[in-house]
Coordinates of C-alpha atoms and ligand atoms in Angstrom, one line a residue:
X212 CA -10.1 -96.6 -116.6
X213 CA -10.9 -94.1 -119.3
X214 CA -10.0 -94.2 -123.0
X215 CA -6.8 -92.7 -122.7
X216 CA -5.7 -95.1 -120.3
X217 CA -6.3 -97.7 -122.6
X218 CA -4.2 -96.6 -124.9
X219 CA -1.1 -96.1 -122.7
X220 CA 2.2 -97.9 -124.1
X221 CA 4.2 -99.6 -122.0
X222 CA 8.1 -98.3 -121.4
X223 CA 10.7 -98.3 -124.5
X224 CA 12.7 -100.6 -123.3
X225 CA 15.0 -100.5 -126.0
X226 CA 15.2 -96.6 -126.0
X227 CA 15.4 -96.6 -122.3
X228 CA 18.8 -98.9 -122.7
X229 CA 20.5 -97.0 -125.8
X230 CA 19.9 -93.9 -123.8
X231 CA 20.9 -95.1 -120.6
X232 CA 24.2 -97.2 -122.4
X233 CA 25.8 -93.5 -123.1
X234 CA 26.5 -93.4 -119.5
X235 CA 28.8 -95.9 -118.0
X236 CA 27.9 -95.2 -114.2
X237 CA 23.9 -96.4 -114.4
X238 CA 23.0 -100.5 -115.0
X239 CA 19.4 -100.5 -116.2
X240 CA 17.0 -103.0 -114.7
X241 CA 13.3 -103.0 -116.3
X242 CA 11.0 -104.5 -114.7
X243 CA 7.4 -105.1 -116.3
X244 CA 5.7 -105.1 -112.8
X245 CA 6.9 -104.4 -109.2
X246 CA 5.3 -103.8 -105.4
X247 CA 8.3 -101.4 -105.0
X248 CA 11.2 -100.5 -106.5
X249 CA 12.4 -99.1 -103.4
X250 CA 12.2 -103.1 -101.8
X251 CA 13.9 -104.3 -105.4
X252 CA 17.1 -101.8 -105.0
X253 CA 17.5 -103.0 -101.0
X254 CA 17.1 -106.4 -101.8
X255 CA 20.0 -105.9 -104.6
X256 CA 21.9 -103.4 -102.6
X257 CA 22.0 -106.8 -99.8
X258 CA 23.3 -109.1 -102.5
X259 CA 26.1 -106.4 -103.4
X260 CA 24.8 -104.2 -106.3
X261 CA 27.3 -101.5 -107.1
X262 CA 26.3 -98.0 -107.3
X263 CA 24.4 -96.8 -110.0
X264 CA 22.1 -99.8 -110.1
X265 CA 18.5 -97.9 -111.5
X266 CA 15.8 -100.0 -111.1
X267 CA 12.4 -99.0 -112.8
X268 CA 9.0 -100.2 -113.0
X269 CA 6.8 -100.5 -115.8
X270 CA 4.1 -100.6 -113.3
X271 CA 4.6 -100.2 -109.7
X272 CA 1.6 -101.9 -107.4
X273 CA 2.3 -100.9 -104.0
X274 CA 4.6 -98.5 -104.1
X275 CA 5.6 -96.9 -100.5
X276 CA 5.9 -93.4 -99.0
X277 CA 7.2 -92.3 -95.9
X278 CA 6.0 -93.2 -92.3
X279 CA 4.2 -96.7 -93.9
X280 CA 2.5 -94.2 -96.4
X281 CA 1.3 -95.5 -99.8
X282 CA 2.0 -94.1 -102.9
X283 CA -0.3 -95.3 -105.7
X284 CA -0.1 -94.9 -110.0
X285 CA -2.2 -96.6 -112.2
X286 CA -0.1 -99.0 -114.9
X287 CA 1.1 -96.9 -117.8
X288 CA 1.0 -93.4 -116.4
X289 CA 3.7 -92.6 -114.1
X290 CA 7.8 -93.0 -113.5
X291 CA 8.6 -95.1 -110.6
X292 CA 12.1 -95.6 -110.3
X293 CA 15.0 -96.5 -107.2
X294 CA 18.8 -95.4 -107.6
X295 CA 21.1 -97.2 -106.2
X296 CA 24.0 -95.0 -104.2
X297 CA 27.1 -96.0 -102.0
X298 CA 27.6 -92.6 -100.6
X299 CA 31.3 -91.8 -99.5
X300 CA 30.3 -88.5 -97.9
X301 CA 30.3 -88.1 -94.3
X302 CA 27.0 -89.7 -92.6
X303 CA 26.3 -86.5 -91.3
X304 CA 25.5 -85.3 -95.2
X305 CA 23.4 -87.9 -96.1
X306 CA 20.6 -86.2 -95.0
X307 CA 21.2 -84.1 -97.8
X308 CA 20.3 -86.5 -100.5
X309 CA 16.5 -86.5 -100.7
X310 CA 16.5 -82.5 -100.5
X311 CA 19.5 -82.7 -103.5
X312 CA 16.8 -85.5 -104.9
X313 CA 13.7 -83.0 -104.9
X314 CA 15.6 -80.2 -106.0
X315 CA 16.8 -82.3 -109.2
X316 CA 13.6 -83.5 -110.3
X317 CA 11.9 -80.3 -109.7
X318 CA 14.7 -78.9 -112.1
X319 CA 14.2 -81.7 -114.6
X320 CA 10.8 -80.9 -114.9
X321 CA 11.7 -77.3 -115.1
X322 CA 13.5 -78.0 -118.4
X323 CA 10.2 -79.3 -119.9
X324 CA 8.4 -75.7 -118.9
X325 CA 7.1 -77.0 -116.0
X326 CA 7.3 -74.2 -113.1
X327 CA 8.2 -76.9 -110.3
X328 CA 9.0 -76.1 -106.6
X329 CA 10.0 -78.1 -104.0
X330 CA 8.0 -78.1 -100.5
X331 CA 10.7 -78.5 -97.7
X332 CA 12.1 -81.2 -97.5
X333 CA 11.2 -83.0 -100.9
X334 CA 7.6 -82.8 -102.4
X335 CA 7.9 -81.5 -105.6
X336 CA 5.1 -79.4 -106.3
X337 CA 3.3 -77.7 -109.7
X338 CA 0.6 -74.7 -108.9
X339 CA 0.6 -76.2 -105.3
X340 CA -0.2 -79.5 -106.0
X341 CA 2.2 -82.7 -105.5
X342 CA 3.5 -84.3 -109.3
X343 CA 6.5 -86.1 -107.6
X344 CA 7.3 -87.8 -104.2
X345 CA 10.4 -88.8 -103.1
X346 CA 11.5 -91.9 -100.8
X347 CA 15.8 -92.2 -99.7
X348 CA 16.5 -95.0 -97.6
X349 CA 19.2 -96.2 -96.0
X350 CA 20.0 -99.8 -96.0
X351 CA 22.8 -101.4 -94.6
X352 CA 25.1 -104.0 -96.5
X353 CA 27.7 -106.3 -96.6
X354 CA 30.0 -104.0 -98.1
X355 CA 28.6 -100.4 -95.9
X356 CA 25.6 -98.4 -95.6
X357 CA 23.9 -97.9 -99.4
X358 CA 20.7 -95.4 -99.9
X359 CA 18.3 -96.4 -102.4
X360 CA 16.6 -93.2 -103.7
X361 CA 13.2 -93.7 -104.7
X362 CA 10.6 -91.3 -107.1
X363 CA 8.0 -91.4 -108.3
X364 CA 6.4 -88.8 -110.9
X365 CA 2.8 -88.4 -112.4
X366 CA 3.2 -87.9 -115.8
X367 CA -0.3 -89.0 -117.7
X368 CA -2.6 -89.3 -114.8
X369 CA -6.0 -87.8 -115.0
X370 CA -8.0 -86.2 -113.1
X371 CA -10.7 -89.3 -112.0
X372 CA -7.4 -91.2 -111.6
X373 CA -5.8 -89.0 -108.5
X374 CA -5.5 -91.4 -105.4
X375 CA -5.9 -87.6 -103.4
X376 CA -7.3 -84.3 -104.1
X377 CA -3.5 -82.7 -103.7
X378 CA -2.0 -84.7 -106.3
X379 CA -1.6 -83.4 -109.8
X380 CA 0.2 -84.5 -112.9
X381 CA 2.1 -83.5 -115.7
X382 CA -0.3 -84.3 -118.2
X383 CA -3.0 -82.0 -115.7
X384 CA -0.8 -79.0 -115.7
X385 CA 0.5 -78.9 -119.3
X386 CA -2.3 -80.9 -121.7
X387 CA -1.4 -81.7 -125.4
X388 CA 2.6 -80.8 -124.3
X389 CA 2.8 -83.2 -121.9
X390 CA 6.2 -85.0 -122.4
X391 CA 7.0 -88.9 -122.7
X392 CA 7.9 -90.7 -119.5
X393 CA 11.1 -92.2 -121.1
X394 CA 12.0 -88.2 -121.9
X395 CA 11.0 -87.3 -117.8
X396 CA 12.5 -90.3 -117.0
X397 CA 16.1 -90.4 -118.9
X398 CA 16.3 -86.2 -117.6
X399 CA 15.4 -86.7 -114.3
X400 CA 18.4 -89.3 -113.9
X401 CA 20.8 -87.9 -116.0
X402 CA 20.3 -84.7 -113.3
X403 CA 20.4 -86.9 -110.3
X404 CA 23.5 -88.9 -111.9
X405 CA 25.1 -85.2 -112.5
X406 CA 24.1 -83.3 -109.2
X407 CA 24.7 -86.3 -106.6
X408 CA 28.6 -86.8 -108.1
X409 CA 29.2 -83.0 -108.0
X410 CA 27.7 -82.7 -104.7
X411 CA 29.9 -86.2 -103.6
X412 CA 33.2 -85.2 -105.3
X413 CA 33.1 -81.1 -104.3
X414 CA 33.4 -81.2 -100.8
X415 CA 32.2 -79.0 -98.7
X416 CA 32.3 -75.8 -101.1
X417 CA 30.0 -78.3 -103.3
X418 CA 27.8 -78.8 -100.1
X419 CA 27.8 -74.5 -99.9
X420 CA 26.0 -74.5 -103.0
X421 CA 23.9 -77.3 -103.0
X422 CA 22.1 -75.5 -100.0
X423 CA 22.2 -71.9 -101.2
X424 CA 20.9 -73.2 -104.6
X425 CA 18.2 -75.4 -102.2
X426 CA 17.3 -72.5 -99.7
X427 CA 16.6 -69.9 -103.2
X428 CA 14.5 -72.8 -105.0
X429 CA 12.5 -74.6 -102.1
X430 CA 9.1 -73.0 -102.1
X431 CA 8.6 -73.5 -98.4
X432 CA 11.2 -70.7 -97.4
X433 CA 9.0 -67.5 -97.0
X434 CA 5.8 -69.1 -96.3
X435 CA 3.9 -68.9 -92.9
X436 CA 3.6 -73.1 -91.9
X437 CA 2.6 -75.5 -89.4
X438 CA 5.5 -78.9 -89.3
X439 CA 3.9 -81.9 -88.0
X440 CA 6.8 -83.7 -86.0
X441 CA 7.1 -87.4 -85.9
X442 CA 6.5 -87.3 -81.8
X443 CA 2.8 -85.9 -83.0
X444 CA 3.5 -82.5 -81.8
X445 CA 3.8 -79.4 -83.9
X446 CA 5.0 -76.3 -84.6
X447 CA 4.0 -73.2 -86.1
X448 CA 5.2 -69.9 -87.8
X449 CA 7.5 -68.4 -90.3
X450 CA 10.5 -70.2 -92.7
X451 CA 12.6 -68.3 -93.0
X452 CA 15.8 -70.6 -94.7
X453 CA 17.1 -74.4 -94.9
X454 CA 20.6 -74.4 -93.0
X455 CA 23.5 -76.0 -93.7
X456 CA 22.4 -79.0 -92.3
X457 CA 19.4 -79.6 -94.5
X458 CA 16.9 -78.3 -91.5
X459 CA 14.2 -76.2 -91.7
X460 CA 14.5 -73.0 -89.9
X461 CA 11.1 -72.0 -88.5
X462 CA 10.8 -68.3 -86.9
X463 CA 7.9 -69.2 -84.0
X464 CA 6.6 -66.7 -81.3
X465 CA 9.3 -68.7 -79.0
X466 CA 12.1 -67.7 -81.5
X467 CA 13.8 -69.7 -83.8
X468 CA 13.6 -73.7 -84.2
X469 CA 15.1 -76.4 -86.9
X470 CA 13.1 -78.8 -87.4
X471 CA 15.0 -82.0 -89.5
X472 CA 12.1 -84.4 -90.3
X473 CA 8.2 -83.3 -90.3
X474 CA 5.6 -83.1 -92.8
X475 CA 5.0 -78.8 -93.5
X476 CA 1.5 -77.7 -94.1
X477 CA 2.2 -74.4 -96.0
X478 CA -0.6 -72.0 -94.5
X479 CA -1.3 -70.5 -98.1
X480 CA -0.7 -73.3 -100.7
X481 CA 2.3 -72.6 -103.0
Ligands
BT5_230 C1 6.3 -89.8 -100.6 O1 5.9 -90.2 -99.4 O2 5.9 -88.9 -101.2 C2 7.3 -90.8 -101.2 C3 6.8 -91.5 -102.4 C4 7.9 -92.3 -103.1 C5 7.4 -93.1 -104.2 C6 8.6 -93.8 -104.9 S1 8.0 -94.6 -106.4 C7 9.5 -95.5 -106.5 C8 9.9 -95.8 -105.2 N1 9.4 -97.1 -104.7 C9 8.6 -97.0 -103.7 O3 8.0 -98.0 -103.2 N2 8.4 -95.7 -103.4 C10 9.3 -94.9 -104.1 P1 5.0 -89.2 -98.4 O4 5.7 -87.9 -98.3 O5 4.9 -90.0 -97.2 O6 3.7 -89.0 -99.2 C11 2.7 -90.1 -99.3 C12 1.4 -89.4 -99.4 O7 1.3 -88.8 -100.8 C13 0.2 -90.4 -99.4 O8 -0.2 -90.6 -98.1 C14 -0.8 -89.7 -100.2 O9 -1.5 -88.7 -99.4 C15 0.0 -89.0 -101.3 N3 0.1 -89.7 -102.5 C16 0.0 -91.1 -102.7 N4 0.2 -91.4 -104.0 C17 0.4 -90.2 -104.7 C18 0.6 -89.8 -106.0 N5 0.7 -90.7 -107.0 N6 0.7 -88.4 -106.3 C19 0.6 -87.5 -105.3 N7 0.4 -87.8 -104.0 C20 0.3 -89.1 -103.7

């Protein structure tokens, strides 16, 4: 642990629920110390949470990633937080909502002069390097399907403190300017509060934009890439878009493929 470290506060609570009391449509529930917020918001999406239910740990201590990955912060120095959503758009949207998720926190951060991009279809990335991951899950209920959206940002991790070499934070990239987590945090969902009910409540005109705006943002359009697929087989060649389905359009030597879940290695970094 280094000196810094040591000195890390824990979460103003009592910022974090006057902030958070200006809008009617997110419940606050702090939590000290959690495995997962992710396994918090199910669990209370099971007993009948509404939506809006934001559920955030101080500390998260074994926070999960996709495919039984792990995602790992140490106390104090990231944002780990689950939304709670009862989607009403069609099922066939829903995979939308971690690609709407990346492209809102990678604008939040923007809006602290960060230069964030998101990798296809939600790493948010600074020079390269992964600050924020994202976790949506669907999780069925007593009263229909809910999706708890899960993120988790590196705010004032250092260096020795990285759990992998491709990992950054936002203390690494900006220094002294580095903002507070409550100001990352209370931006981030105000964004994700904002985007996911004008993506909900526009239809599919809303839905046009959300994937224009995606497609000219996403960092992975343009790039030459190999997608590892989750049957273990891959592809390689050219993105060229994100379609209106959320899928990444790959140009390979046997033409063009879209390719809705994977893992992208961009060929050159960026
Ligand atoms: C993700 O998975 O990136 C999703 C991470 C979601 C975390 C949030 S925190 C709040 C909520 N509650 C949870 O339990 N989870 C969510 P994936 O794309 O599978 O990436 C996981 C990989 O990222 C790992 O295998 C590591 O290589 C790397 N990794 C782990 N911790 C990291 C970190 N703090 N920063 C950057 N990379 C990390």
């Amino acid at each position: 642990m280094t000196a810094d470290a040591d000195q890390r506060p824990p979460l103003d609570a009592a910022l974090l629920a006057e902030e958070l009391a200006l809008t009617p449509d997110l419940t606050l529930e702090l939590l000290p110390e959690s495995p997962s917020t992710n396994r918090v918001a199910a669990d209370r999406a099971r007993e009948g949470a509404p939506d809006g239910l934001l559920v955030v740990a101080d500390h998260q201590t074994a926070g999960r990633g996709r495919l039984d990955r792990t995602w790992e912060t140490p106390a104090g120095a990231a944002i780990t937080f689950s939304l709670l959503l009862r989607p009403t758009v069609p099922a066939a949207s829903w995979p939308w909502l971690p690609l709407l998720t990346g492209h809102t926190v990678a604008k939040a951060l923007d809006s602290f002069g960060y230069d964030a991009r998101v990798k296809w279809p939600n790493d948010v990335l600074i020079e390269g390097k992964k600050v924020a991951g994202i976790l949506v899950e669907r999780i069925e209920t007593g009263s229909g399907a809910a999706a708890v959206v899960g993120v988790g940002i590196n705010v004032t991790t250092d260096p020795d403190e990285l759990p992998v070499p491709t990992a950054t934070s936002l203390r690494i990239a900006h220094g002294d300017r580095t903002p507070t987590r409550e100001g990352v945090l209370l931006a981030v969902v105000a964004g994700l509060r904002e985007g996911y009910d004008a993506w909900q409540a526009g239809g599919s005109e809303a839905g046009e934009r959300l994937a224009s705006s995606y497609a000219a943002a996403c960092s992975t359009v343009g790039q030459d890439v190999r997608v590892d697929l989750p049957g273990g087989t891959a592809i390689s060649g050219r993105a060229v878009d994100v379609d209106r389905d959320g899928r990444l359009v790959v140009e390979t030597a046997d033409g063009l493929e879209k390719v809705g879940a994977g893992d992208v290695v961009h060929v050159v970094p960026g």
